[in-house]
Coordinates of C-alpha atoms and ligand atoms in Angstrom, one line a residue:
M86 CA -14.8 5.7 8.6
T87 CA -17.3 4.5 6.1
T88 CA -16.1 0.9 5.6
P89 CA -19.0 -1.5 5.8
A90 CA -17.6 -2.5 9.2
E91 CA -21.1 -3.1 10.5
E92 CA -21.5 -5.9 8.1
Q93 CA -20.6 -8.9 10.2
K94 CA -17.3 -10.2 9.1
F95 CA -16.7 -13.9 9.4
D96 CA -13.5 -16.0 9.0
F97 CA -11.7 -18.8 10.8
I98 CA -9.8 -16.3 13.0
R99 CA -12.9 -14.4 14.1
E100 CA -14.7 -17.7 14.8
L101 CA -11.8 -19.0 16.9
I102 CA -11.6 -15.8 18.9
A103 CA -15.3 -15.8 19.5
N104 CA -15.0 -19.3 20.8
D105 CA -12.1 -18.4 23.0
L106 CA -14.0 -15.5 24.5
T107 CA -16.7 -17.9 25.7
A108 CA -14.5 -20.9 26.5
K109 CA -11.4 -19.3 28.1
N110 CA -10.9 -16.8 30.8
L111 CA -9.8 -13.6 29.1
P112 CA -10.3 -10.9 31.7
Q113 CA -8.5 -8.3 29.5
G114 CA -10.6 -9.2 26.4
V115 CA -9.0 -9.7 23.0
V116 CA -5.6 -8.1 22.7
T117 CA -3.9 -8.3 19.3
R118 CA -0.8 -6.5 17.9
F119 CA 0.6 -5.4 14.6
P120 CA 4.4 -6.0 14.7
P121 CA 6.3 -4.3 11.8
E122 CA 10.0 -4.3 11.6
P123 CA 11.0 -0.7 10.9
N124 CA 13.2 -1.6 7.9
G125 CA 11.0 -0.3 5.1
Y126 CA 7.7 1.3 4.3
L127 CA 4.4 -0.5 4.8
H128 CA 2.7 -2.0 1.7
I129 CA -0.8 -3.2 0.9
G130 CA 0.1 -6.7 2.3
H131 CA 0.7 -5.1 5.6
A132 CA -2.7 -3.3 5.3
K133 CA -4.3 -6.7 5.3
S134 CA -2.6 -7.6 8.5
I135 CA -3.3 -4.2 10.0
C136 CA -7.0 -4.3 9.1
L137 CA -7.2 -7.8 10.6
N138 CA -5.5 -7.0 13.8
F139 CA -7.0 -3.7 14.5
G140 CA -10.4 -4.8 13.0
V141 CA -10.6 -7.8 15.3
A142 CA -9.7 -5.8 18.3
Q143 CA -12.4 -3.2 17.4
E144 CA -15.1 -5.8 16.7
F145 CA -14.5 -7.7 20.0
D146 CA -14.1 -4.5 22.1
G147 CA -10.5 -5.3 22.7
R148 CA -7.3 -3.5 21.8
C149 CA -4.5 -3.7 19.3
H150 CA -0.9 -2.7 20.0
L151 CA 1.5 -1.3 17.5
R152 CA 4.8 -2.9 18.3
F153 CA 7.9 -2.2 16.4
D154 CA 9.9 -5.4 16.1
D155 CA 13.2 -3.5 16.2
T156 CA 15.7 -6.3 16.8
N157 CA 18.0 -5.9 13.8
P158 CA 19.7 -2.5 14.1
S159 CA 21.7 -2.8 10.9
K160 CA 18.6 -2.4 8.8
E161 CA 16.3 -0.3 10.9
D162 CA 15.7 3.4 11.0
D163 CA 13.5 6.1 12.6
E164 CA 12.4 7.2 9.2
Y165 CA 10.6 3.9 8.9
V166 CA 9.1 4.1 12.3
E167 CA 7.6 7.5 11.5
S168 CA 6.3 6.4 8.1
I169 CA 4.7 3.3 9.6
K170 CA 2.9 5.3 12.3
K171 CA 1.7 7.8 9.7
D172 CA 0.4 5.1 7.4
I173 CA -1.5 3.2 10.1
A174 CA -3.1 6.4 11.4
W175 CA -4.0 7.4 7.8
L176 CA -5.7 4.1 7.3
G177 CA -7.9 5.1 10.2
W178 CA -6.6 2.9 13.0
D179 CA -5.6 4.0 16.5
W180 CA -3.2 2.1 18.8
G181 CA -4.1 4.6 21.7
E182 CA -1.6 4.2 24.6
H183 CA -0.2 1.0 23.1
L184 CA 2.8 2.1 21.1
H185 CA 5.6 -0.4 22.0
F186 CA 9.0 -1.4 20.9
A187 CA 10.7 -4.8 21.2
S188 CA 13.8 -2.7 22.2
D189 CA 11.8 -1.6 25.4
Y190 CA 12.1 -5.2 26.5
F191 CA 15.8 -5.8 25.8
E192 CA 16.7 -6.1 29.5
T193 CA 13.8 -8.4 30.2
L194 CA 14.5 -10.5 27.2
Y195 CA 18.1 -10.8 28.3
Q196 CA 17.0 -12.0 31.7
Y197 CA 14.8 -14.6 30.0
A198 CA 17.8 -15.8 28.1
V199 CA 19.8 -16.1 31.3
T200 CA 16.9 -18.1 32.8
L201 CA 17.0 -20.5 29.9
I202 CA 20.7 -20.9 30.2
G203 CA 20.2 -21.6 33.9
Q204 CA 17.7 -24.3 33.0
G205 CA 20.3 -25.9 30.7
K206 CA 18.1 -25.1 27.7
A207 CA 20.5 -22.7 26.0
Y208 CA 24.2 -22.5 25.3
V209 CA 26.8 -20.3 23.8
D210 CA 28.1 -21.6 20.5
D211 CA 31.4 -20.6 18.9
L212 CA 30.6 -22.1 15.5
T213 CA 30.4 -19.6 12.6
Q214 CA 27.1 -18.9 10.9
E215 CA 28.0 -21.1 8.0
E216 CA 29.0 -24.0 10.2
I217 CA 25.8 -23.7 12.1
R218 CA 23.8 -23.7 8.8
A219 CA 25.8 -26.7 7.5
G220 CA 25.2 -28.6 10.8
R221 CA 21.5 -28.1 10.7
G222 CA 20.9 -31.0 8.4
T223 CA 18.0 -31.1 5.9
L224 CA 14.4 -32.2 5.9
T225 CA 15.6 -35.8 5.2
S226 CA 18.8 -35.9 7.3
P227 CA 19.3 -35.0 11.0
G228 CA 21.5 -32.2 12.1
E229 CA 24.8 -32.5 14.0
E230 CA 25.3 -31.4 17.6
S231 CA 27.7 -28.6 18.0
P232 CA 30.9 -29.4 19.9
Y233 CA 30.0 -26.5 22.2
R234 CA 26.6 -27.9 23.1
G235 CA 27.9 -29.6 26.3
R236 CA 29.2 -26.4 28.0
S237 CA 28.3 -26.1 31.6
V238 CA 25.7 -23.6 32.8
A239 CA 28.4 -21.6 34.5
E240 CA 30.5 -21.3 31.4
N241 CA 27.5 -20.4 29.3
L242 CA 26.4 -17.7 31.8
D243 CA 29.9 -16.3 31.8
L244 CA 30.2 -16.3 28.0
F245 CA 26.8 -14.8 27.5
G246 CA 27.6 -12.0 29.9
K247 CA 30.8 -11.4 27.9
M248 CA 28.8 -11.3 24.7
R249 CA 26.6 -8.6 26.2
A250 CA 29.7 -6.7 27.5
G251 CA 31.1 -6.5 23.9
E252 CA 34.1 -8.8 24.5
F253 CA 33.5 -10.6 21.2
S254 CA 33.2 -9.4 17.7
E255 CA 30.2 -9.8 15.5
G256 CA 29.7 -13.4 14.3
A257 CA 32.2 -14.8 16.9
R258 CA 29.5 -16.4 19.1
V259 CA 25.8 -16.9 19.3
L260 CA 23.3 -18.1 22.0
R261 CA 21.4 -21.2 20.8
A262 CA 18.5 -23.0 22.3
K263 CA 19.2 -26.6 23.3
I264 CA 16.3 -28.6 21.9
D265 CA 16.8 -31.4 19.4
M266 CA 19.1 -31.7 16.5
T267 CA 17.1 -34.6 15.1
S268 CA 13.7 -32.8 15.2
G269 CA 11.7 -33.2 12.0
N270 CA 11.1 -29.4 12.3
L271 CA 14.3 -27.6 11.3
N272 CA 13.3 -24.6 13.5
M273 CA 13.7 -26.9 16.6
R274 CA 17.3 -27.9 15.8
D275 CA 18.9 -25.7 18.3
P276 CA 17.8 -22.3 16.8
V277 CA 19.9 -19.2 17.4
L278 CA 18.3 -17.0 20.0
Y279 CA 20.9 -14.1 20.3
R280 CA 23.6 -12.8 18.0
I281 CA 26.2 -10.1 18.2
V282 CA 25.6 -7.1 16.0
D283 CA 28.0 -4.2 15.6
A284 CA 25.7 -1.5 14.6
P285 CA 24.1 1.3 16.6
H286 CA 20.4 0.8 17.3
H287 CA 17.9 3.5 16.3
R288 CA 16.6 3.7 19.9
T289 CA 19.2 2.1 22.3
G290 CA 22.3 3.4 20.5
T291 CA 25.3 1.4 21.5
E292 CA 24.0 0.2 24.8
W293 CA 23.5 -3.3 23.4
R294 CA 25.9 -5.5 21.5
I295 CA 23.7 -8.5 21.4
Y296 CA 20.2 -8.7 19.9
P297 CA 17.5 -11.3 20.1
M298 CA 16.4 -13.2 17.0
Y299 CA 12.8 -12.9 15.9
D300 CA 12.0 -16.3 17.3
F301 CA 13.1 -15.3 20.7
G302 CA 12.0 -11.7 20.8
H303 CA 8.6 -12.0 19.3
G304 CA 6.8 -14.5 21.5
Q305 CA 8.3 -13.0 24.7
S306 CA 7.2 -9.5 23.6
D307 CA 3.7 -10.9 22.9
S308 CA 3.7 -12.4 26.4
I309 CA 4.9 -9.3 28.1
E310 CA 2.2 -7.2 26.5
G311 CA -0.6 -9.7 27.4
I312 CA -1.4 -10.4 23.7
T313 CA -4.2 -13.0 23.6
H314 CA -4.0 -13.8 19.8
S315 CA -0.8 -13.3 17.9
L316 CA -1.9 -13.3 14.3
C317 CA 0.9 -13.8 11.7
T318 CA 1.4 -15.1 8.2
M319 CA 1.7 -18.8 7.2
E320 CA 5.5 -18.8 7.0
F321 CA 5.5 -18.8 10.8
E322 CA 3.5 -21.9 11.1
D323 CA 6.7 -24.0 11.4
H324 CA 8.0 -21.6 14.0
R325 CA 5.0 -22.1 16.3
P326 CA 6.5 -25.1 18.1
L327 CA 9.5 -22.9 18.9
Y328 CA 7.2 -20.0 20.0
D329 CA 5.4 -22.4 22.3
W330 CA 8.6 -24.1 23.5
V331 CA 10.3 -20.9 24.7
L332 CA 7.2 -19.6 26.5
D333 CA 6.5 -22.9 28.1
S334 CA 10.2 -23.3 29.1
L335 CA 10.1 -19.9 30.8
G336 CA 6.7 -20.6 32.3
L337 CA 5.4 -17.3 30.9
Y338 CA 1.9 -16.2 30.0
H339 CA 1.2 -17.9 26.7
P340 CA -0.6 -16.1 23.8
Q341 CA -2.0 -18.1 21.0
Q342 CA -0.2 -17.8 17.6
I343 CA -2.5 -18.2 14.6
E344 CA -1.4 -18.1 11.0
F345 CA -3.2 -16.8 7.9
A346 CA -2.2 -16.5 4.2
R347 CA -0.2 -13.5 3.0
L348 CA -1.7 -11.2 0.5
N349 CA -0.3 -11.5 -3.1
I350 CA -1.5 -9.3 -5.9
S351 CA -1.0 -9.8 -9.6
Y352 CA 1.5 -7.6 -11.4
T353 CA 2.8 -6.6 -8.0
I354 CA 5.7 -7.3 -5.7
L355 CA 5.2 -7.3 -1.9
S356 CA 8.6 -8.0 -0.6
K357 CA 10.2 -5.2 1.4
R358 CA 13.7 -6.3 0.3
K359 CA 12.7 -6.0 -3.4
L360 CA 10.8 -2.8 -2.8
L361 CA 13.9 -1.3 -1.1
Q362 CA 16.0 -2.3 -4.1
L363 CA 13.6 -0.5 -6.5
V364 CA 14.0 2.6 -4.4
Q365 CA 17.8 2.3 -3.9
D366 CA 18.5 1.6 -7.6
G367 CA 16.3 4.5 -8.7
H368 CA 13.7 2.4 -10.6
V369 CA 11.1 4.5 -8.9
S370 CA 11.2 8.0 -7.4
G371 CA 11.0 6.7 -3.8
W372 CA 8.9 4.6 -1.4
D373 CA 6.0 6.9 -2.2
D374 CA 6.2 6.7 -5.9
P375 CA 2.6 6.4 -7.1
R376 CA 3.4 3.1 -8.8
M377 CA 4.6 1.5 -5.6
P378 CA 2.3 -0.9 -3.7
T379 CA 3.3 0.9 -0.5
I380 CA 0.6 2.7 1.5
S381 CA 2.4 5.9 0.9
G382 CA 2.5 5.2 -2.8
L383 CA -1.2 4.3 -3.0
R384 CA -2.0 7.5 -1.0
R385 CA 0.0 9.6 -3.4
R386 CA -1.6 7.8 -6.3
G387 CA -5.0 8.9 -4.9
Y388 CA -6.3 5.8 -3.1
P389 CA -8.5 6.9 -0.2
P390 CA -8.0 5.0 3.0
E391 CA -11.5 3.7 2.8
A392 CA -10.8 2.1 -0.6
I393 CA -7.9 0.2 1.0
R394 CA -10.0 -0.9 3.9
N395 CA -12.8 -2.0 1.8
F396 CA -10.4 -4.0 -0.3
C397 CA -9.0 -5.7 2.8
D398 CA -12.6 -6.6 3.9
K399 CA -13.4 -8.0 0.5
I400 CA -10.4 -10.3 0.1
G401 CA -11.1 -11.9 3.5
I402 CA -8.8 -14.1 5.6
A403 CA -8.0 -17.7 4.9
K404 CA -5.1 -20.1 5.2
R405 CA -4.7 -21.0 1.6
P406 CA -2.3 -18.9 -0.4
N407 CA -3.7 -17.1 -3.4
T408 CA -3.1 -14.2 -5.6
V409 CA -5.7 -11.4 -5.7
E410 CA -6.3 -9.7 -9.0
L411 CA -5.0 -6.1 -9.2
A412 CA -8.3 -5.3 -10.8
L413 CA -10.0 -5.9 -7.4
L414 CA -7.9 -3.2 -5.8
E415 CA -8.6 -0.8 -8.6
H416 CA -12.2 -1.6 -8.3
S417 CA -12.2 -0.6 -4.7
A418 CA -10.8 2.8 -5.6
R419 CA -13.3 3.3 -8.4
D420 CA -16.2 2.2 -6.2
Y421 CA -15.4 4.7 -3.4
L422 CA -14.3 7.5 -5.7
N423 CA -17.4 7.2 -7.8
Q424 CA -19.4 8.2 -4.7
H425 CA -17.0 10.8 -3.3
A426 CA -14.9 12.4 -6.1
S427 CA -16.0 15.7 -7.7
R428 CA -16.4 15.6 -11.4
V429 CA -14.3 18.2 -13.3
L430 CA -13.3 18.8 -16.9
G431 CA -9.7 18.5 -18.0
V432 CA -8.1 18.0 -21.4
L433 CA -4.9 16.0 -21.6
R434 CA -4.0 16.7 -25.3
P435 CA -5.6 20.0 -26.2
L436 CA -6.9 20.8 -29.6
K437 CA -8.1 24.4 -30.1
V438 CA -11.8 24.9 -31.0
I439 CA -12.8 28.3 -32.4
I440 CA -16.6 28.9 -32.3
D441 CA -17.0 31.2 -35.2
N442 CA -20.5 32.4 -34.3
Y443 CA -19.8 33.1 -30.6
P444 CA -19.7 36.8 -29.9
E445 CA -16.1 37.9 -29.7
G446 CA -14.7 38.8 -26.3
Q447 CA -17.7 37.3 -24.5
S448 CA -17.8 34.5 -22.0
E449 CA -20.5 33.0 -19.7
E450 CA -20.8 30.4 -17.0
L451 CA -22.4 27.0 -17.4
E452 CA -23.6 25.0 -14.4
G453 CA -21.7 21.7 -13.8
I454 CA -23.0 18.9 -11.6
N455 CA -20.3 18.0 -9.1
N456 CA -21.3 14.4 -8.5
P457 CA -24.3 12.8 -10.0
E458 CA -24.0 10.0 -7.4
S459 CA -24.4 12.5 -4.6
P460 CA -26.7 15.4 -5.1
E461 CA -25.5 17.1 -1.9
A462 CA -22.2 17.7 -3.7
G463 CA -24.0 20.5 -5.5
T464 CA -23.0 22.3 -8.6
R465 CA -20.3 24.7 -9.8
M466 CA -20.0 27.3 -12.6
V467 CA -17.8 26.4 -15.5
P468 CA -16.6 29.2 -17.7
F469 CA -17.4 29.0 -21.5
S470 CA -16.2 31.2 -24.3
G471 CA -15.6 31.3 -28.0
E472 CA -12.2 29.5 -27.8
L473 CA -12.1 26.1 -26.2
Y474 CA -9.9 23.1 -26.0
I475 CA -11.0 19.6 -26.6
E476 CA -9.1 16.3 -26.8
Q477 CA -7.2 15.8 -30.0
D478 CA -8.7 12.4 -30.4
D479 CA -12.2 13.8 -30.1
F480 CA -11.8 15.1 -33.6
M481 CA -11.1 13.2 -36.8
E482 CA -11.0 14.7 -40.2
D483 CA -12.0 11.6 -42.0
P484 CA -13.7 9.4 -39.4
P485 CA -15.2 5.9 -39.8
S486 CA -19.0 5.9 -39.6
K487 CA -19.0 4.5 -36.0
Y488 CA -17.1 7.5 -34.7
N489 CA -19.4 9.5 -32.4
R490 CA -17.3 12.6 -31.9
L491 CA -16.4 15.7 -33.9
A492 CA -15.7 15.6 -37.6
P493 CA -16.4 18.1 -40.4
G494 CA -20.2 18.5 -40.7
R495 CA -20.9 16.5 -37.5
E496 CA -22.5 17.8 -34.4
V497 CA -21.8 16.8 -30.7
R498 CA -22.8 18.0 -27.3
L499 CA -20.3 19.8 -25.1
R500 CA -20.6 18.5 -21.5
Y501 CA -23.0 20.9 -19.5
G502 CA -23.1 23.1 -22.6
Y503 CA -24.1 23.6 -26.2
F504 CA -24.3 21.5 -29.3
I505 CA -21.5 22.4 -31.7
T506 CA -21.0 21.5 -35.3
C507 CA -17.6 21.3 -36.9
I508 CA -17.1 23.4 -40.0
N509 CA -13.5 22.9 -41.0
A510 CA -9.9 22.5 -39.7
D511 CA -6.9 24.8 -39.8
K512 CA -3.7 23.0 -40.8
D513 CA 0.0 23.6 -40.6
P514 CA 1.0 24.2 -44.2
V515 CA 4.2 22.2 -43.9
T516 CA 3.2 19.2 -41.8
G517 CA -0.5 19.1 -42.6
E518 CA -1.2 18.7 -38.9
V519 CA -4.5 20.0 -37.6
T520 CA -3.8 23.1 -35.5
A521 CA -7.3 24.2 -34.7
I522 CA -10.9 23.5 -35.7
H523 CA -13.7 25.9 -36.4
C524 CA -17.2 25.2 -35.2
A525 CA -20.6 26.8 -35.0
Y526 CA -22.6 26.5 -31.8
D527 CA -26.4 26.4 -31.5
P528 CA -27.4 29.1 -28.9
E529 CA -30.7 27.2 -28.4
T530 CA -29.0 24.2 -26.9
R531 CA -27.6 25.8 -23.7
G532 CA -27.6 23.1 -20.9
G533 CA -27.3 20.3 -23.5
Q534 CA -30.8 19.9 -24.9
S535 CA -32.1 21.0 -28.3
P536 CA -35.6 22.5 -28.4
D537 CA -36.4 20.6 -31.6
G538 CA -35.5 17.3 -30.0
R539 CA -32.5 16.9 -32.3
K540 CA -30.1 14.1 -31.1
V541 CA -26.4 14.0 -31.1
R542 CA -24.3 10.8 -30.9
G543 CA -21.6 12.0 -28.6
T544 CA -20.9 14.2 -25.6
I545 CA -17.3 15.4 -25.2
H546 CA -15.4 17.3 -22.5
W547 CA -13.8 20.6 -23.0
V548 CA -12.3 23.7 -21.2
S549 CA -12.4 27.4 -22.0
A550 CA -9.0 28.3 -23.5
A551 CA -8.7 31.6 -21.7
H552 CA -10.0 30.4 -18.3
S553 CA -8.4 26.9 -18.0
L554 CA -5.2 26.2 -16.1
P555 CA -2.1 24.4 -17.3
A556 CA -1.3 21.1 -15.7
V557 CA 0.9 18.1 -15.9
V558 CA -0.8 14.7 -15.8
R559 CA 0.8 11.4 -15.0
L560 CA -0.7 8.2 -16.3
Y561 CA 0.3 4.9 -14.9
E562 CA 0.4 1.3 -15.9
T563 CA 1.5 -1.7 -13.7
L564 CA 5.0 -1.5 -12.5
F565 CA 5.7 -5.0 -13.8
S566 CA 4.8 -6.4 -17.2
E567 CA 4.4 -10.0 -15.9
E568 CA 1.4 -11.1 -13.9
H569 CA 3.7 -12.9 -11.4
P570 CA 6.9 -10.9 -11.2
D571 CA 8.1 -12.9 -8.3
D572 CA 8.4 -15.9 -10.6
A573 CA 11.0 -14.2 -12.8
D574 CA 14.7 -15.2 -12.1
D575 CA 15.4 -11.5 -11.7
F576 CA 12.3 -9.3 -11.0
L577 CA 14.1 -6.3 -12.4
T578 CA 13.9 -7.8 -15.9
V579 CA 10.1 -7.8 -15.8
L580 CA 9.8 -4.1 -15.0
N581 CA 7.2 -2.4 -17.3
E582 CA 9.0 0.3 -19.2
D583 CA 5.8 2.1 -19.9
S584 CA 4.6 2.2 -16.3
L585 CA 4.8 6.0 -16.2
K586 CA 3.6 8.4 -18.9
V587 CA 4.0 12.1 -18.1
I588 CA 1.7 14.4 -20.2
T589 CA 2.6 18.0 -20.2
G590 CA 0.6 20.8 -21.7
C591 CA -2.8 19.6 -20.3
Q592 CA -5.5 22.2 -19.5
V593 CA -7.9 21.8 -16.6
E594 CA -11.0 23.7 -15.6
A595 CA -10.6 26.9 -13.6
S596 CA -12.2 25.6 -10.4
L597 CA -9.2 23.5 -9.8
K598 CA -7.2 26.5 -8.7
D599 CA -8.9 26.0 -5.3
A600 CA -8.0 22.4 -5.0
S601 CA -5.5 21.1 -2.5
P602 CA -2.8 18.5 -2.8
G603 CA -4.3 15.1 -2.1
D604 CA -7.8 16.0 -3.4
N605 CA -9.5 13.4 -5.6
F606 CA -11.4 14.2 -8.8
Q607 CA -13.0 12.5 -11.6
F608 CA -11.8 14.0 -14.8
E609 CA -14.8 13.2 -16.9
R610 CA -14.3 10.4 -19.4
L611 CA -10.6 10.1 -18.3
G612 CA -10.6 8.5 -14.9
Y613 CA -10.0 9.4 -11.3
F614 CA -7.1 11.7 -10.5
C615 CA -5.4 13.1 -7.4
M616 CA -3.6 16.3 -7.1
D617 CA 0.0 15.3 -6.3
E618 CA 1.0 15.9 -2.7
V619 CA 4.7 16.4 -3.5
D620 CA 5.0 18.1 -6.9
S621 CA 1.8 20.1 -7.5
K622 CA 2.2 23.8 -6.9
P623 CA -0.2 26.7 -7.5
G624 CA 0.4 27.7 -11.1
A625 CA 2.1 24.3 -11.9
L626 CA -0.6 21.8 -11.1
V627 CA 0.3 18.1 -11.2
F628 CA -2.3 15.3 -11.2
N629 CA -1.8 11.5 -10.9
R630 CA -4.3 9.2 -12.4
T631 CA -5.4 6.8 -9.7
V632 CA -7.4 4.6 -12.0
P633 CA -9.1 4.9 -15.4
L634 CA -12.8 4.8 -15.7
R635 CA -14.1 1.4 -16.8
D636 CA -17.2 2.9 -18.2
T637 CA -17.6 6.3 -19.7
W638 CA -20.8 8.2 -19.9
S639 CA -20.1 9.3 -23.4
R640 CA -20.6 5.9 -25.1
Ligands
LIG270 P1 10.3 -9.1 6.4 O1 10.8 -10.0 5.3 O2 11.2 -7.8 6.5 O3 10.0 -9.7 7.7 P2 7.5 -8.5 6.3 O4 6.8 -8.1 5.1 O5 7.2 -9.8 7.0 O6 9.0 -8.5 5.8 P3 7.2 -7.2 8.8 O7 7.5 -5.8 9.1 O8 7.8 -8.2 9.6 O9 7.5 -7.3 7.3 O10 5.6 -7.4 8.8 C1 4.7 -7.0 9.8 C2 3.5 -7.8 9.7 O11 2.9 -7.7 8.5 C3 3.9 -9.3 10.0 O12 3.0 -9.8 11.0 C4 3.6 -9.9 8.6 O13 3.1 -11.2 8.8 C5 2.5 -9.0 8.0 N1 2.6 -9.0 6.6 C6 3.7 -8.7 5.8 N2 3.5 -8.9 4.5 C7 2.2 -9.4 4.4 C8 1.4 -9.8 3.3 N3 1.8 -9.7 2.1 N4 0.1 -10.1 3.6 C9 -0.3 -10.2 4.9 N5 0.4 -9.8 5.9 C10 1.7 -9.4 5.7
LIG271 MG1 8.5 -10.2 9.1

């Protein structure tokens, strides 16, 4: 991995951990965990948490667990488990032996709940979900105690056992902690610990009828695994007293929960629920649609894992919420790909160029530099002949004076190749549309220099008509037209209708026949592109534009 990991990272979490390592007895070293719920694909926000948890463990010579928080069977699926594992490994992180599932602890968690009941700190409540919600009170008014709060330990134990045995239907009863209905913290007003769910679990099948709530399962799972620092996002700050209360009540090993700000990105939605809706309603082609902010979408778009990790390093870790510019993510891709992507020539909207003075039937090979940023990338041979394609917009019949490209009587340089001068254009007699242009080349300018020191104003890209390969190219814009799509009443109303443009009839240079799906290229002057992992086939190449180039060498 070539992330600048050696650069010392510094933030309040790393500072706190460094202090704990000297002040506390942590014989096992630092142990963190990344705890996704397998109810969707990972997105770039998760990458922030992954890079923090795995990064901290690596820097402090500790370890990071991957723990699936699979406590809600109605929304979870193995497809998600597999995609999450694949994405984390692709980002370059390794959980080693420590792949865990909250469902591995269901029996232990159940026994913890029994212990709490025995202590008189939990009770079975027959109120409905709505009644419980209504009885919780508000920030300014206290909650009301449930009429079932006074049940005896014996009765609670009996009812909880029956909940487990499947004697009650979903929603009929819950287990609640008995804390304080007047607490200023709503999470402490007798929160629900267990509920009945009538859905098969992706790992335990129909063995369990009751499932722990996040607030009960999470801290106890952290404790079982010996997590030292449980890093989570700010919305759990108000849950920390409950996290602490349960662990302290049970007298268990007590990890430290620390909160940090979620990642938000402009023009982007990072809510699994909303992303799922985009997939289910067909607004995108799937979780891996290249417009999606998912790891699988970014991968298919052409983002290298290093670019994502560099981005996560750059944004840093803090408590204050903020929105990062999408441009920063794109910059990370450009920055990495500039160093690592081979340059190639491809024409998106071809215009035929006939070189009138080039010997008929002849062709030759010109040497192209694969990456000026990295000489070790070497060179390749690019076929040249008397019939080429250039971009339609690199020719104008009647150009303004500032136009530096081809026009009748004007001379330009072909990348790696000759100077050509435009003579005239062929037109469709009916529409008047230019169908081809005729040029003359200067054989003395091979390699792009003229022996008489003559200058040209522009350099354009091209491919040889007979040698190039047909391709489809997809250009993207942001998926949302608003900078803060979450602010809209309905985020679907701010979808950008122009987020995908499919360009057929493109022509790309011959060397791309050896490329593999997932390979990154810079199409000179057009941006960075990735051969599509799903749709590209030999003979029917498909490229996704990862990001445009900000600067082009032709200006
Ligand atoms: P849900 O609403 O389903 O809980 P979630 O995005 O929190 O969605 P989880 O699978 O619970 O999904 O997330 C796993 C971890 O990733 C959590 O620790 C969470 O704090 C972290 N995480 C999720 N979204 C972001 C984000 N935008 N920025 C940073 N961390 C995030
Ligand atoms: Mg969550």
